[in-house]
mmCIF file of N, CA and C in Angstrom:
data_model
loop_
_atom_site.group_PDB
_atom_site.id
_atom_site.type_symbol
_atom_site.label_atom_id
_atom_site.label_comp_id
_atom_site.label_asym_id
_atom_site.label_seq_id
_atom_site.Cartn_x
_atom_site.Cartn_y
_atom_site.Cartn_z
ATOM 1 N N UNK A 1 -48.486 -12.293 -97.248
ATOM 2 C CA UNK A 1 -47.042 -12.410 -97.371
ATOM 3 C C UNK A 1 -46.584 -11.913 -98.739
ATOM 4 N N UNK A 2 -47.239 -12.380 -100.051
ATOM 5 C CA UNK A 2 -46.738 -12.122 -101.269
ATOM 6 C C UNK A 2 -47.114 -10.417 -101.387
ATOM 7 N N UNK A 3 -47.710 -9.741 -100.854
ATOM 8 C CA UNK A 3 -47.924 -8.067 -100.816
ATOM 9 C C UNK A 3 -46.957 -7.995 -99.940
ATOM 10 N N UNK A 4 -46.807 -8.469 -99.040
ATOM 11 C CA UNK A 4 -45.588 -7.633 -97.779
ATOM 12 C C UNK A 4 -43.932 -7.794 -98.827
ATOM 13 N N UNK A 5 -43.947 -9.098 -99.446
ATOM 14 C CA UNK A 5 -42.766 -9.629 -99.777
ATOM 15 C C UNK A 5 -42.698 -8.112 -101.157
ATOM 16 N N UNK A 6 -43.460 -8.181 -102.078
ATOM 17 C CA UNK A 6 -43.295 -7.128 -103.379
ATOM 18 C C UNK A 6 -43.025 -5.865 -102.831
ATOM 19 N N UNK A 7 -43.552 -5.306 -101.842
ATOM 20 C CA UNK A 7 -43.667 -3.724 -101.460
ATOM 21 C C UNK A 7 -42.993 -4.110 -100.480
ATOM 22 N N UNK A 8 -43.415 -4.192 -99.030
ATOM 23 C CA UNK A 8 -42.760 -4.015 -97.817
ATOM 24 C C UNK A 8 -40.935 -4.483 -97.770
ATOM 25 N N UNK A 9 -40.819 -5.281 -98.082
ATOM 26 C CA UNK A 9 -39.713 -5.620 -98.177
ATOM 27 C C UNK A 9 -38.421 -4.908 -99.089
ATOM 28 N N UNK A 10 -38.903 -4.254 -99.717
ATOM 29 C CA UNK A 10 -37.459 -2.815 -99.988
ATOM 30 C C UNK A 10 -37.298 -1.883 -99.127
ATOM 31 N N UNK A 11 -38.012 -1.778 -97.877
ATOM 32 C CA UNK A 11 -37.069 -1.151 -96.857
ATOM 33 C C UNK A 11 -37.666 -1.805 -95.426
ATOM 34 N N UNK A 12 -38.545 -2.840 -95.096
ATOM 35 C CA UNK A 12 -38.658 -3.539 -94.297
ATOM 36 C C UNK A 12 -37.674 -5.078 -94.270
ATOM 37 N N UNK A 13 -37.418 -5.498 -92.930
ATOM 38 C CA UNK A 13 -37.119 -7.297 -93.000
ATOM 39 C C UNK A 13 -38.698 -7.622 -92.574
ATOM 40 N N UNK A 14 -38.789 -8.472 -93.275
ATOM 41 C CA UNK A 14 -40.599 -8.815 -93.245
ATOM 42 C C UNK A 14 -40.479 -10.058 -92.369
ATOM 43 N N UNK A 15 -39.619 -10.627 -92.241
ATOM 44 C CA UNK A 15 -39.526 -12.228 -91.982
ATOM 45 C C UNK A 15 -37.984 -12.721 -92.780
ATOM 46 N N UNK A 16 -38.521 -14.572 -92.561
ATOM 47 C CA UNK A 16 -37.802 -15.228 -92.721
ATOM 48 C C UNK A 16 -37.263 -15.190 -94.489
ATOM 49 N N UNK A 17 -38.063 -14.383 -95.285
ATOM 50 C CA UNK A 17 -37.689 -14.027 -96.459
ATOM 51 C C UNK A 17 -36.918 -13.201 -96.808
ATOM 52 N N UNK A 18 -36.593 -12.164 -95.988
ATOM 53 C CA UNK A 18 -35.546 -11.469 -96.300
ATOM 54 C C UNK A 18 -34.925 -11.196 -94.854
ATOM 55 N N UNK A 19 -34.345 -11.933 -94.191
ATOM 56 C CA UNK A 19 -33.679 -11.505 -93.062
ATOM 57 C C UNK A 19 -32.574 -10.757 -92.750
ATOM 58 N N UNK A 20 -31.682 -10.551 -94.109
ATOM 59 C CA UNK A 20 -30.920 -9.712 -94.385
ATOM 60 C C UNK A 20 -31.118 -8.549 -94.846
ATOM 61 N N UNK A 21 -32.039 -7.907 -95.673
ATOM 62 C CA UNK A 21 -32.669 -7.162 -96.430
ATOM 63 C C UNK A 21 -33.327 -5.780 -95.747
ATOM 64 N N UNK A 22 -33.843 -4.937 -96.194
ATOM 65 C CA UNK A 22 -34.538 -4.044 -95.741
ATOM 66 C C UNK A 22 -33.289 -2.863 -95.292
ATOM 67 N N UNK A 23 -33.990 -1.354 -94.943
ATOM 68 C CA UNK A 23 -32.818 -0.502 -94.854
ATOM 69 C C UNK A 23 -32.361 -0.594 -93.483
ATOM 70 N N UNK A 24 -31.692 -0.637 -92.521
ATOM 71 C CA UNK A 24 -31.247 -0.366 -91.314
ATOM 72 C C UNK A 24 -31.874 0.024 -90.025
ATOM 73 N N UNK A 25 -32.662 1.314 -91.005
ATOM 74 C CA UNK A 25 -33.286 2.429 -89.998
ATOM 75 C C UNK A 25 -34.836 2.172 -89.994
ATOM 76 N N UNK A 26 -35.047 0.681 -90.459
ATOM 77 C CA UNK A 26 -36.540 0.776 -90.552
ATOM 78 C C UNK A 26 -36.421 -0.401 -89.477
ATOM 79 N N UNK A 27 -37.719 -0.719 -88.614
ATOM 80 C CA UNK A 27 -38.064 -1.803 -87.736
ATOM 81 C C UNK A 27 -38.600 -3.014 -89.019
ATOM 82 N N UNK A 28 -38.267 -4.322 -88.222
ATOM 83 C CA UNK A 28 -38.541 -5.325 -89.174
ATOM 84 C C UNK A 28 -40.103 -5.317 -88.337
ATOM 85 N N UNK A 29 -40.348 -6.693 -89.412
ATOM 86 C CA UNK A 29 -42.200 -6.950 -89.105
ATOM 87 C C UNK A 29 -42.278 -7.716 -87.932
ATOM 88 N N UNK A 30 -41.218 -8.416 -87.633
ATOM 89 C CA UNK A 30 -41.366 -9.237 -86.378
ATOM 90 C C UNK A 30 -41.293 -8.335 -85.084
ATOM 91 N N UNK A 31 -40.292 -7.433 -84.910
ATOM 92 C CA UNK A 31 -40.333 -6.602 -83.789
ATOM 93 C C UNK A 31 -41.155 -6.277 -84.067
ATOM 94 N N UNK A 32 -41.748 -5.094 -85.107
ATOM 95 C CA UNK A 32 -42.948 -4.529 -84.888
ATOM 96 C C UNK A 32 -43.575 -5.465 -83.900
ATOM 97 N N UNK A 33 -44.149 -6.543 -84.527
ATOM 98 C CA UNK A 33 -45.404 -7.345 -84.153
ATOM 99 C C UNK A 33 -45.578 -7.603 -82.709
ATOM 100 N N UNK A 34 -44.054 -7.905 -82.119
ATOM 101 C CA UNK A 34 -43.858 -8.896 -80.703
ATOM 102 C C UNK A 34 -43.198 -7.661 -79.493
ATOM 103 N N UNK A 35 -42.806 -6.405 -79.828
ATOM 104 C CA UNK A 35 -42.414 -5.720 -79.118
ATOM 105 C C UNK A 35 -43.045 -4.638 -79.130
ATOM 106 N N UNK A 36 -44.143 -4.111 -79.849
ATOM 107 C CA UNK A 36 -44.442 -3.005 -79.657
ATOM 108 C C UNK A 36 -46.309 -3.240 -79.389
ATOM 109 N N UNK A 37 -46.218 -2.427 -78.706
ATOM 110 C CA UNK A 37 -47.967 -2.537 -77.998
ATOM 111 C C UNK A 37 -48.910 -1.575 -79.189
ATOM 112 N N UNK A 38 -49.912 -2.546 -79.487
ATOM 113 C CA UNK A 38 -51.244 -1.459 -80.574
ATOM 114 C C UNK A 38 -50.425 -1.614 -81.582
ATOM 115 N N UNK A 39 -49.457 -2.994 -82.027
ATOM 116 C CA UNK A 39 -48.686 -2.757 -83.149
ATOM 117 C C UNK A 39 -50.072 -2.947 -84.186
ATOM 118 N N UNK A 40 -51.284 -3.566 -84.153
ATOM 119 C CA UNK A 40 -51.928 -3.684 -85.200
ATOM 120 C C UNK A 40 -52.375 -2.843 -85.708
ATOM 121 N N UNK A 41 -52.910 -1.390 -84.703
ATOM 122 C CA UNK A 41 -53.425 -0.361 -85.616
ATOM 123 C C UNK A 41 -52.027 0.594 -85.825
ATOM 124 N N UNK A 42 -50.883 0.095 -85.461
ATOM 125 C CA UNK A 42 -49.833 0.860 -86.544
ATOM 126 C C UNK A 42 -49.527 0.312 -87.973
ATOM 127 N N UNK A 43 -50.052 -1.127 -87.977
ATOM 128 C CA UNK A 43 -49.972 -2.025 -89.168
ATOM 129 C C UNK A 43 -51.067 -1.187 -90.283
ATOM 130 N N UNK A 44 -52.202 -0.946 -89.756
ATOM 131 C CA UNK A 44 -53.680 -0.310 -90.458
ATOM 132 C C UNK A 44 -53.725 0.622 -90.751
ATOM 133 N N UNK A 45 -52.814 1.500 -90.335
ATOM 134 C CA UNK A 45 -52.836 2.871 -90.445
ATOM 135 C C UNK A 45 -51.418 3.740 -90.971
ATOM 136 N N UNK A 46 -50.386 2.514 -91.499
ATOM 137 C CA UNK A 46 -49.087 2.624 -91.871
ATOM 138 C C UNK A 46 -48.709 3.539 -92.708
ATOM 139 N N UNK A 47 -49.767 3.661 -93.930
ATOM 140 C CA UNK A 47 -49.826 4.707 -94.896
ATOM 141 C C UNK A 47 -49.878 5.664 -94.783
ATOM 142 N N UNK A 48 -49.748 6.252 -93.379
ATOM 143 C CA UNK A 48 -50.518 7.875 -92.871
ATOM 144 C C UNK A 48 -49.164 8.174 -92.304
ATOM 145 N N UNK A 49 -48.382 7.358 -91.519
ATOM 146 C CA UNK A 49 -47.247 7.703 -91.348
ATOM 147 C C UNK A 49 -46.017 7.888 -91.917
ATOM 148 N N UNK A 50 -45.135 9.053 -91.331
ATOM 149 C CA UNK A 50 -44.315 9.256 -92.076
ATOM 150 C C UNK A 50 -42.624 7.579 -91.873
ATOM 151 N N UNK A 51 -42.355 7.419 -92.824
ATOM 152 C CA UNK A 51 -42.161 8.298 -94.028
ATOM 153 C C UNK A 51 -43.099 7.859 -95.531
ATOM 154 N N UNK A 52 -44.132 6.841 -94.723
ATOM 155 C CA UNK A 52 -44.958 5.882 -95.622
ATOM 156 C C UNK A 52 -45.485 6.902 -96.785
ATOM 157 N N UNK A 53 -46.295 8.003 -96.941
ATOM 158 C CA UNK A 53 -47.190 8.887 -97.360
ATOM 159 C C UNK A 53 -45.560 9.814 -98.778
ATOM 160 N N UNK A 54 -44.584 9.624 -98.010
ATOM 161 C CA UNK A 54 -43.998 9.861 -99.481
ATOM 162 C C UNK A 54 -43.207 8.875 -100.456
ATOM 163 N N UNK A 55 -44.279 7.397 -100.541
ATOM 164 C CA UNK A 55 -43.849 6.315 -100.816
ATOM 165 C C UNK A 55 -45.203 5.845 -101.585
ATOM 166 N N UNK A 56 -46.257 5.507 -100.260
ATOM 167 C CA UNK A 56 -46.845 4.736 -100.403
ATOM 168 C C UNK A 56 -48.485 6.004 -100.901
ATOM 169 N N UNK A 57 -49.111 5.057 -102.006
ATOM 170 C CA UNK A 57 -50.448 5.569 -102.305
ATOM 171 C C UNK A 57 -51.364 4.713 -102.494
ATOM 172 N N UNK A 58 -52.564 5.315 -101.719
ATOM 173 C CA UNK A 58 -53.669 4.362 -101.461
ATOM 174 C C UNK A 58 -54.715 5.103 -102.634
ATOM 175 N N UNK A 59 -55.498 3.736 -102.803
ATOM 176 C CA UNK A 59 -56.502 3.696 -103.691
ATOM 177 C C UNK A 59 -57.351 4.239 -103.214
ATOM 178 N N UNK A 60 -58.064 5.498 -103.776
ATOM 179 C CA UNK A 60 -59.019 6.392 -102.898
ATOM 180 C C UNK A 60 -59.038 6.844 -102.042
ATOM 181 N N UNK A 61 -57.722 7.170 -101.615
ATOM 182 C CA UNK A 61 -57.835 8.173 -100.582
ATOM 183 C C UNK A 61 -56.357 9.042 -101.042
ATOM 184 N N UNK A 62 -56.856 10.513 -100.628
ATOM 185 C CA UNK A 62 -55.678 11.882 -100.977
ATOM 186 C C UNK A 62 -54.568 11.539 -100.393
ATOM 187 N N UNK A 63 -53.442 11.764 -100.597
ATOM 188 C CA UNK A 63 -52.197 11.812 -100.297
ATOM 189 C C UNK A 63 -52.464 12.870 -98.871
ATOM 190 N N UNK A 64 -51.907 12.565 -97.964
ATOM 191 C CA UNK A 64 -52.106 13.559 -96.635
ATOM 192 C C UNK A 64 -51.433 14.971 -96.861
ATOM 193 N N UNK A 65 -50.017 14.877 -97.862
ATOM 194 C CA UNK A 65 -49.848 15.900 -98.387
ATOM 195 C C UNK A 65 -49.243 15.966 -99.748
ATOM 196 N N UNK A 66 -49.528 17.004 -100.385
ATOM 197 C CA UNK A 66 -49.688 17.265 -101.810
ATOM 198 C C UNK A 66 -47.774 17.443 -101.705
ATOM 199 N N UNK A 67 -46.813 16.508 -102.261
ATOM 200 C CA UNK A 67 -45.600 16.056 -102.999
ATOM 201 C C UNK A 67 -45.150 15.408 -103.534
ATOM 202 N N UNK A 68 -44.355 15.647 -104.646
ATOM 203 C CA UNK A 68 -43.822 14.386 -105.271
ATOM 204 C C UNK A 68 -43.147 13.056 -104.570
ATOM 205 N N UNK A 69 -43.324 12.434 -104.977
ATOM 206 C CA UNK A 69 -43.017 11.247 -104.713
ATOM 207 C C UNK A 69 -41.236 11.186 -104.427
ATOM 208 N N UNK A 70 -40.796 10.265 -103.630
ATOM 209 C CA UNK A 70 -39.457 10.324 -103.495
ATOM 210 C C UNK A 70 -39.091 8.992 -103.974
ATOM 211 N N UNK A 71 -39.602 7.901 -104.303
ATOM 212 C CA UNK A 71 -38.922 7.069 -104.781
ATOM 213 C C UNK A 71 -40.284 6.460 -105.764
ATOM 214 N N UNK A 72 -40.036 5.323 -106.796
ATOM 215 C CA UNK A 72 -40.698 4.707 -107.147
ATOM 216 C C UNK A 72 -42.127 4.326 -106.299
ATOM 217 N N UNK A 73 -43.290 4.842 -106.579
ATOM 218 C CA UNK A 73 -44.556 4.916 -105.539
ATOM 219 C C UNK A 73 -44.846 3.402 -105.369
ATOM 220 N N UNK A 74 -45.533 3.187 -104.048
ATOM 221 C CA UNK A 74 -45.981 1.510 -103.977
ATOM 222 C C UNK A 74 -48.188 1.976 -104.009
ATOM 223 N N UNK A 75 -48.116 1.249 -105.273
ATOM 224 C CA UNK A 75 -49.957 1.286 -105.288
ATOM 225 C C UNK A 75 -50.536 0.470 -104.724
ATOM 226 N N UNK A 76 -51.649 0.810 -103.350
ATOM 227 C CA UNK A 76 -52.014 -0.124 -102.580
ATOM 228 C C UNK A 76 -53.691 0.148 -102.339
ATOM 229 N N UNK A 77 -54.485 -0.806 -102.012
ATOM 230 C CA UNK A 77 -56.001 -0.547 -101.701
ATOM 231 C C UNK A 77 -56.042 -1.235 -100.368
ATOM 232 N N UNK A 78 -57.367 -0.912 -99.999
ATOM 233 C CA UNK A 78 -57.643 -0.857 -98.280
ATOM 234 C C UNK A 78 -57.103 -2.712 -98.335
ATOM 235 N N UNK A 79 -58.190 -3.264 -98.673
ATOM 236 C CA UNK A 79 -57.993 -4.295 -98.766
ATOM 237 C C UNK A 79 -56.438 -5.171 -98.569
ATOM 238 N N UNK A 80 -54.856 -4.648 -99.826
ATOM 239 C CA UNK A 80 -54.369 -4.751 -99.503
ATOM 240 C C UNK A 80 -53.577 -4.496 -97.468
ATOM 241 N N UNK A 81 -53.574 -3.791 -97.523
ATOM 242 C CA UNK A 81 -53.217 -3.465 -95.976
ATOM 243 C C UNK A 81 -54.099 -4.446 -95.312
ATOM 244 N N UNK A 82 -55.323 -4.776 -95.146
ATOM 245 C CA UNK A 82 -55.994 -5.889 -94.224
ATOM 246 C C UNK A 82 -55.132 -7.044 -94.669
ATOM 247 N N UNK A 83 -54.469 -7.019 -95.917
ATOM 248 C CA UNK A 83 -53.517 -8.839 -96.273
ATOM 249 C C UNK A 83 -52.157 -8.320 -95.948
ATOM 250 N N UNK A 84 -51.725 -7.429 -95.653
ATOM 251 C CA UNK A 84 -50.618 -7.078 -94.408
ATOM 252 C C UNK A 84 -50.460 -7.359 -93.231
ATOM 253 N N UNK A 85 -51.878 -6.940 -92.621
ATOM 254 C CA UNK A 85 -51.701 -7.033 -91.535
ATOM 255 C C UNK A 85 -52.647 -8.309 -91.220
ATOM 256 N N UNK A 86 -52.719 -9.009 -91.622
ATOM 257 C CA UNK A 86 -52.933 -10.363 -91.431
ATOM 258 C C UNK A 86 -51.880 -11.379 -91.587
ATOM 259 N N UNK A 87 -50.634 -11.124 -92.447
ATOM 260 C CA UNK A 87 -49.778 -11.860 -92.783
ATOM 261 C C UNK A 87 -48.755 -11.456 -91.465
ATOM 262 N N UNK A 88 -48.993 -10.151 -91.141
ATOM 263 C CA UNK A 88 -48.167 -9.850 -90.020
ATOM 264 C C UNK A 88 -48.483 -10.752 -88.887
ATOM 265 N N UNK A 89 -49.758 -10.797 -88.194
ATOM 266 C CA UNK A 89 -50.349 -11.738 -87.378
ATOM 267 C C UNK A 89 -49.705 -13.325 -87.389
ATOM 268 N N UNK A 90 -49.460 -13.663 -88.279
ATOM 269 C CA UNK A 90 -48.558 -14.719 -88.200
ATOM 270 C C UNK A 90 -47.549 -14.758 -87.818
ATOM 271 N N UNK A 91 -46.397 -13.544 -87.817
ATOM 272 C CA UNK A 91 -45.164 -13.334 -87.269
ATOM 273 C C UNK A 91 -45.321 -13.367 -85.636
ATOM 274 N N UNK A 92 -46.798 -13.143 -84.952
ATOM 275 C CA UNK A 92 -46.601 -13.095 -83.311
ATOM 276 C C UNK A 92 -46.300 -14.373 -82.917
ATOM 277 N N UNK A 93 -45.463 -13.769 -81.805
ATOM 278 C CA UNK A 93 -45.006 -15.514 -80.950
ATOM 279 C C UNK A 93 -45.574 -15.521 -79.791
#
């Protein structure tokens, strides 16, 4: 939760912590979780998608493509993402 709450939550609603929050055009963590099927390996593999990859950078592994960054970068390791998507797991009903 405290990784989803620092990073995810400037353009996700993560939960009951920011239920107002997050940009519009992004899915919150709860739909993700409860409406979408194989949401876990979209949880695991989040960084690869767009628009994650011109945001988000993982610890040891290349950027999928070589650009600057568009906003303030979020620094993350594998590890983190397994305490994502574990904190997500709590949001299923």
């Amino acid at each position: 939760r405290e990784i989803a709450q620092a990073h995810c939550s400037r353009c996700h609603v993560i939960g009951d912590f920011n239920t107002m929050g997050g940009i519009s055009s992004t899915p919150s963590f709860p739909l993700l979780v409860n409406a979408i099927p194989g949401w876990e390996e979209r949880f695991s593999t989040f960084y690869t998608r767009r628009p994650h990859p011109a945001v988000v950078r993982m610890e040891g592994i290349a950027p999928p493509l070589e650009q600057p960054y568009v906003a303030a970068p979020v620094d993350l390791k594998l590890s983190d993402v397994d305490a994502i998507v574990s904190f997500a797991r709590t949001l299923k009903k």
